[in-house]
């Protein structure tokens, strides 16, 4: 049953497939053979849809994992792959993965950015490839993996893939603030279900302050208490963090449309840090004077 847990963490709803059947969402349709388990889940706030599948509905001998994720926010494929590679905890398939170099490739008729990986899943060694590409103003990530020493059956599924005529929804929100609020709400939901922890910091939440154009991101030092910080240490951390946060913000804006629009509109980006007991430590603000 612990293998089923992998996909619970992926925020999916299991549907066992007892006959060959075509499954679809807004991004893709695919035929999955008898005996495979399919999980299909969307997040309307983020405009993200996940379809994943593995080969054994009884969890007895899983040797193939496949996954297709559609993102309704345009990103550069290389940025999407880099994010997946760097924030491993956001994807259990990548949590213990080592990655090769990124390269240009093709996948089911699409020109893609790709990277090969090797990972451990339930003490078994798996190899695979992740592919990212743009389609109709959206971004798609496809991942295939197989247990070392077995044959991958995923090609028979990939050959049935039909990509939808994806078009980004441009008329859902009455204002940009409403769009940001929806994006924040969906992101916070995802962070609760699949926490992102990197270098001792957990990304806790993001929200738009109600009466100001300020977007606040909260991070937690998961292993540190407020008593271990003094004023000099906090000031030094803030000085070290500012250029790092600024570089991350600028890189994100080059690859994620919503961040670029936020910067164009002159939003302030606030980064609040708390200790492991949720006690406030300090904040860093990046204003238009910093990033423009």
Short mmCIF file of C-alpha atoms in Angstrom, two decimals:
data_model
loop_
_atom_site.label_atom_id
_atom_site.label_comp_id
_atom_site.label_asym_id
_atom_site.label_seq_id
_atom_site.Cartn_x
_atom_site.Cartn_y
_atom_site.Cartn_z
CA UNK A 1 0.00 0.00 0.00
CA UNK A 2 2.92 2.36 0.51
CA UNK A 3 3.36 2.42 -3.27
CA UNK A 4 -0.14 3.84 -3.59
CA UNK A 5 0.98 6.57 -1.16
CA UNK A 6 3.38 7.88 -3.80
CA UNK A 7 0.45 8.94 -5.89
CA UNK A 8 -1.55 10.27 -2.95
CA UNK A 9 1.38 12.65 -2.43
CA UNK A 10 1.12 13.57 -6.10
CA UNK A 11 -2.41 14.82 -5.36
CA UNK A 12 -4.21 12.42 -7.69
CA UNK A 13 -7.39 10.37 -7.60
CA UNK A 14 -6.87 6.70 -8.44
CA UNK A 15 -9.02 4.95 -11.00
CA UNK A 16 -8.11 1.33 -11.73
CA UNK A 17 -8.26 0.40 -15.40
CA UNK A 18 -9.71 -3.06 -16.07
CA UNK A 19 -9.75 -2.76 -19.87
CA UNK A 20 -7.92 -0.76 -22.46
CA UNK A 21 -9.38 2.70 -22.29
CA UNK A 22 -8.72 6.22 -23.48
CA UNK A 23 -8.30 8.83 -20.77
CA UNK A 24 -8.18 12.57 -21.39
CA UNK A 25 -8.01 16.02 -19.89
CA UNK A 26 -7.64 19.51 -21.34
CA UNK A 27 -4.09 18.84 -22.52
CA UNK A 28 -3.89 15.28 -23.74
CA UNK A 29 -5.72 12.04 -24.43
CA UNK A 30 -4.02 8.67 -24.09
CA UNK A 31 -4.89 4.97 -24.28
CA UNK A 32 -3.82 2.90 -21.27
CA UNK A 33 -3.73 -0.92 -21.47
CA UNK A 34 -5.45 -3.47 -19.27
CA UNK A 35 -4.08 -3.74 -15.74
CA UNK A 36 -2.70 -0.21 -15.44
CA UNK A 37 -3.84 2.31 -12.84
CA UNK A 38 -4.62 5.81 -14.08
CA UNK A 39 -4.83 8.95 -11.98
CA UNK A 40 -6.26 12.14 -13.39
CA UNK A 41 -6.49 15.35 -11.36
CA UNK A 42 -6.70 19.03 -12.16
CA UNK A 43 -6.22 22.24 -10.19
CA UNK A 44 -8.43 24.99 -11.57
CA UNK A 45 -6.63 27.75 -9.70
CA UNK A 46 -3.23 26.99 -11.18
CA UNK A 47 -4.63 25.69 -14.45
CA UNK A 48 -2.57 22.54 -13.90
CA UNK A 49 -3.66 19.01 -14.75
CA UNK A 50 -1.82 15.82 -13.85
CA UNK A 51 -2.33 12.46 -15.53
CA UNK A 52 -0.19 9.62 -14.22
CA UNK A 53 -0.23 5.86 -14.72
CA UNK A 54 1.57 2.78 -13.48
CA UNK A 55 1.43 -0.84 -14.52
CA UNK A 56 -0.05 -2.86 -11.63
CA UNK A 57 -3.37 -2.16 -9.94
CA UNK A 58 -2.44 -4.59 -7.14
CA UNK A 59 0.84 -2.78 -6.35
CA UNK A 60 2.63 -6.14 -6.50
CA UNK A 61 5.24 -5.51 -9.16
CA UNK A 62 5.33 -1.90 -10.26
CA UNK A 63 8.03 -1.37 -12.86
CA UNK A 64 6.71 1.48 -15.02
CA UNK A 65 5.64 5.01 -14.04
CA UNK A 66 4.39 7.57 -16.53
CA UNK A 67 3.23 11.13 -15.97
CA UNK A 68 1.97 14.04 -18.09
CA UNK A 69 1.43 17.45 -16.46
CA UNK A 70 -0.07 20.43 -18.28
CA UNK A 71 0.54 23.97 -17.01
CA UNK A 72 -1.76 26.81 -18.07
CA UNK A 73 1.01 29.32 -17.26
CA UNK A 74 3.62 29.66 -20.01
CA UNK A 75 7.16 28.77 -18.96
CA UNK A 76 10.32 28.14 -20.90
CA UNK A 77 10.82 24.36 -21.07
CA UNK A 78 14.36 24.57 -19.72
CA UNK A 79 13.13 26.61 -16.74
CA UNK A 80 10.44 24.03 -15.98
CA UNK A 81 12.98 21.21 -16.05
CA UNK A 82 15.43 23.16 -13.90
CA UNK A 83 12.68 23.78 -11.36
CA UNK A 84 11.83 20.08 -11.23
CA UNK A 85 15.51 19.19 -10.86
CA UNK A 86 16.18 21.72 -8.10
CA UNK A 87 12.97 21.32 -6.08
CA UNK A 88 13.04 17.55 -5.89
CA UNK A 89 10.70 17.32 -2.92
CA UNK A 90 7.83 18.71 -5.01
CA UNK A 91 7.83 15.53 -7.12
CA UNK A 92 8.28 12.16 -5.36
CA UNK A 93 9.59 10.62 -8.58
CA UNK A 94 12.54 13.03 -8.38
CA UNK A 95 13.08 13.13 -4.62
CA UNK A 96 16.15 10.84 -4.74
CA UNK A 97 17.02 11.43 -8.39
CA UNK A 98 20.30 12.29 -10.02
CA UNK A 99 20.01 14.06 -13.36
CA UNK A 100 22.08 14.18 -16.50
CA UNK A 101 22.62 17.26 -18.62
CA UNK A 102 19.71 18.95 -20.33
CA UNK A 103 19.55 18.41 -24.09
CA UNK A 104 17.37 19.08 -27.15
CA UNK A 105 15.26 16.15 -28.27
CA UNK A 106 11.89 15.18 -29.74
CA UNK A 107 8.95 13.52 -28.05
CA UNK A 108 5.82 12.37 -29.83
CA UNK A 109 6.21 14.90 -32.62
CA UNK A 110 7.26 17.79 -30.38
CA UNK A 111 10.62 19.55 -30.14
CA UNK A 112 11.48 19.37 -26.45
CA UNK A 113 14.02 20.00 -23.75
CA UNK A 114 14.88 16.72 -22.04
CA UNK A 115 16.93 15.31 -19.19
CA UNK A 116 17.64 11.71 -18.20
CA UNK A 117 17.54 10.68 -14.55
CA UNK A 118 18.14 7.78 -12.20
CA UNK A 119 16.26 7.44 -8.93
CA UNK A 120 15.39 5.16 -6.03
CA UNK A 121 11.72 4.36 -5.45
CA UNK A 122 10.88 2.00 -2.58
CA UNK A 123 14.47 0.69 -2.61
CA UNK A 124 14.30 -0.13 -6.32
CA UNK A 125 16.41 1.62 -8.97
CA UNK A 126 14.50 3.34 -11.75
CA UNK A 127 15.74 5.14 -14.84
CA UNK A 128 13.77 7.61 -16.90
CA UNK A 129 13.54 10.77 -18.97
CA UNK A 130 11.65 14.02 -18.42
CA UNK A 131 10.50 16.10 -21.41
CA UNK A 132 9.23 19.70 -21.43
CA UNK A 133 7.77 21.72 -24.29
CA UNK A 134 5.36 24.55 -25.07
CA UNK A 135 2.04 24.18 -26.81
CA UNK A 136 -0.44 26.98 -27.52
CA UNK A 137 0.89 29.32 -24.83
CA UNK A 138 1.00 26.56 -22.22
CA UNK A 139 3.75 24.23 -20.99
CA UNK A 140 3.71 20.44 -20.78
CA UNK A 141 5.93 18.09 -18.75
CA UNK A 142 6.03 14.37 -19.61
CA UNK A 143 7.97 11.88 -17.50
CA UNK A 144 8.58 8.20 -18.15
CA UNK A 145 10.50 5.81 -15.89
CA UNK A 146 11.09 2.07 -15.58
CA UNK A 147 12.68 -0.26 -13.04
CA UNK A 148 16.21 -1.24 -13.99
CA UNK A 149 16.29 -4.85 -15.19
CA UNK A 150 12.79 -4.71 -16.68
CA UNK A 151 11.42 -3.67 -20.04
CA UNK A 152 9.62 -0.36 -20.35
CA UNK A 153 6.06 -0.72 -21.61
CA UNK A 154 5.56 3.05 -21.76
CA UNK A 155 6.28 3.37 -25.53
CA UNK A 156 3.02 1.58 -26.30
CA UNK A 157 1.23 4.27 -24.27
CA UNK A 158 3.21 7.21 -25.67
CA UNK A 159 2.31 6.10 -29.22
CA UNK A 160 -1.38 6.62 -28.41
CA UNK A 161 -0.92 10.18 -27.15
CA UNK A 162 -2.99 12.84 -28.86
CA UNK A 163 -2.19 16.41 -27.85
CA UNK A 164 -5.17 18.70 -27.49
CA UNK A 165 -5.43 22.08 -29.20
CA UNK A 166 -4.35 23.78 -25.99
CA UNK A 167 -5.17 27.46 -25.66
CA UNK A 168 -4.64 29.50 -22.54
CA UNK A 169 -7.75 30.88 -20.89
CA UNK A 170 -7.55 34.68 -21.03
CA UNK A 171 -10.99 35.75 -19.82
CA UNK A 172 -11.49 33.97 -16.49
CA UNK A 173 -10.60 36.86 -14.17
CA UNK A 174 -12.10 40.31 -13.88
CA UNK A 175 -8.80 41.86 -12.80
CA UNK A 176 -5.11 41.03 -12.52
CA UNK A 177 -5.36 41.12 -8.73
CA UNK A 178 -8.10 38.49 -8.88
CA UNK A 179 -5.86 36.32 -11.05
CA UNK A 180 -2.96 36.70 -8.60
CA UNK A 181 -5.22 35.82 -5.66
CA UNK A 182 -6.44 32.68 -7.42
CA UNK A 183 -2.87 31.72 -8.25
CA UNK A 184 -1.80 32.22 -4.63
CA UNK A 185 -4.71 30.18 -3.31
CA UNK A 186 -3.96 27.30 -5.65
CA UNK A 187 -0.24 27.46 -4.85
CA UNK A 188 -0.94 27.35 -1.11
CA UNK A 189 -3.18 24.34 -1.57
CA UNK A 190 -0.40 22.56 -3.45
CA UNK A 191 2.20 23.52 -0.82
CA UNK A 192 0.09 21.95 1.93
CA UNK A 193 -0.33 18.75 -0.05
CA UNK A 194 3.21 18.56 -1.41
CA UNK A 195 5.62 20.62 0.74
CA UNK A 196 8.70 22.08 -0.94
CA UNK A 197 11.82 21.92 1.24
CA UNK A 198 15.25 22.94 -0.03
CA UNK A 199 18.48 23.68 1.87
CA UNK A 200 16.72 23.67 5.23
CA UNK A 201 13.98 26.07 4.11
CA UNK A 202 10.33 25.19 3.58
CA UNK A 203 8.21 27.29 1.25
CA UNK A 204 5.14 27.84 3.46
CA UNK A 205 2.80 30.17 1.58
CA UNK A 206 2.28 33.07 -0.78
CA UNK A 207 -0.46 35.68 -0.64
CA UNK A 208 -1.40 39.09 -2.02
CA UNK A 209 -1.89 41.67 0.70
CA UNK A 210 -5.50 42.90 0.56
CA UNK A 211 -4.92 46.65 0.38
CA UNK A 212 -1.56 46.87 -1.35
CA UNK A 213 0.28 45.54 -4.37
CA UNK A 214 2.56 43.44 -2.18
CA UNK A 215 3.07 39.72 -2.73
CA UNK A 216 4.31 38.04 0.45
CA UNK A 217 6.17 34.73 0.34
CA UNK A 218 6.77 32.98 3.67
CA UNK A 219 9.65 30.59 4.30
CA UNK A 220 10.44 28.52 7.38
CA UNK A 221 13.87 27.49 8.68
CA UNK A 222 12.82 23.95 9.51
CA UNK A 223 15.69 23.14 11.90
CA UNK A 224 16.37 26.49 13.59
CA UNK A 225 14.88 28.35 16.53
CA UNK A 226 14.63 32.09 17.05
CA UNK A 227 16.95 31.84 20.07
CA UNK A 228 19.80 30.88 17.73
CA UNK A 229 19.57 34.23 15.92
CA UNK A 230 20.92 37.54 17.14
CA UNK A 231 20.63 40.92 15.43
CA UNK A 232 24.03 40.68 13.74
CA UNK A 233 23.29 37.22 12.39
CA UNK A 234 19.89 38.29 11.07
CA UNK A 235 21.36 41.34 9.37
CA UNK A 236 24.06 39.22 7.75
CA UNK A 237 21.48 36.70 6.50
CA UNK A 238 19.37 39.51 5.05
CA UNK A 239 22.35 40.97 3.22
CA UNK A 240 23.25 37.58 1.80
CA UNK A 241 19.67 36.77 0.80
CA UNK A 242 18.82 40.00 -1.00
CA UNK A 243 20.94 39.45 -4.15
CA UNK A 244 19.93 35.78 -4.24
CA UNK A 245 16.22 36.61 -4.06
CA UNK A 246 16.64 39.32 -6.66
CA UNK A 247 18.33 36.93 -9.09
CA UNK A 248 15.63 34.30 -8.53
CA UNK A 249 12.90 36.89 -9.12
CA UNK A 250 14.46 38.12 -12.37
CA UNK A 251 15.01 34.57 -13.61
CA UNK A 252 11.43 33.65 -12.77
CA UNK A 253 10.09 36.68 -14.64
CA UNK A 254 11.97 35.60 -17.78
CA UNK A 255 10.26 32.24 -17.72
CA UNK A 256 6.91 32.63 -15.95
CA UNK A 257 4.42 35.03 -17.48
CA UNK A 258 2.56 35.92 -14.30
CA UNK A 259 5.77 37.01 -12.52
CA UNK A 260 6.75 39.19 -15.48
CA UNK A 261 3.34 40.87 -15.39
CA UNK A 262 3.61 41.45 -11.63
CA UNK A 263 6.94 43.19 -12.14
CA UNK A 264 5.61 45.22 -15.05
CA UNK A 265 2.77 46.44 -12.81
CA UNK A 266 5.25 47.46 -10.10
CA UNK A 267 4.35 44.94 -7.42
CA UNK A 268 6.49 44.67 -4.29
CA UNK A 269 7.81 41.22 -3.42
CA UNK A 270 8.13 40.53 0.29
CA UNK A 271 9.94 37.48 1.68
CA UNK A 272 9.16 36.67 5.31
CA UNK A 273 11.18 34.13 7.27
CA UNK A 274 10.03 32.27 10.39
CA UNK A 275 11.72 29.75 12.66
CA UNK A 276 10.68 26.12 13.12
CA UNK A 277 8.12 27.20 15.76
CA UNK A 278 6.53 29.72 13.36
CA UNK A 279 8.03 32.72 15.16
CA UNK A 280 8.83 35.72 12.98
CA UNK A 281 12.51 36.33 12.24
CA UNK A 282 12.79 38.97 9.51
CA UNK A 283 11.52 40.12 6.11
CA UNK A 284 13.21 41.23 2.90
CA UNK A 285 11.41 43.46 0.39
CA UNK A 286 12.18 43.86 -3.29
CA UNK A 287 10.64 46.98 -4.84
CA UNK A 288 10.54 48.19 -8.45
CA UNK A 289 13.67 50.23 -7.68
CA UNK A 290 15.43 46.94 -6.97
CA UNK A 291 14.34 44.85 -9.94
CA UNK A 292 13.73 47.35 -12.76
#
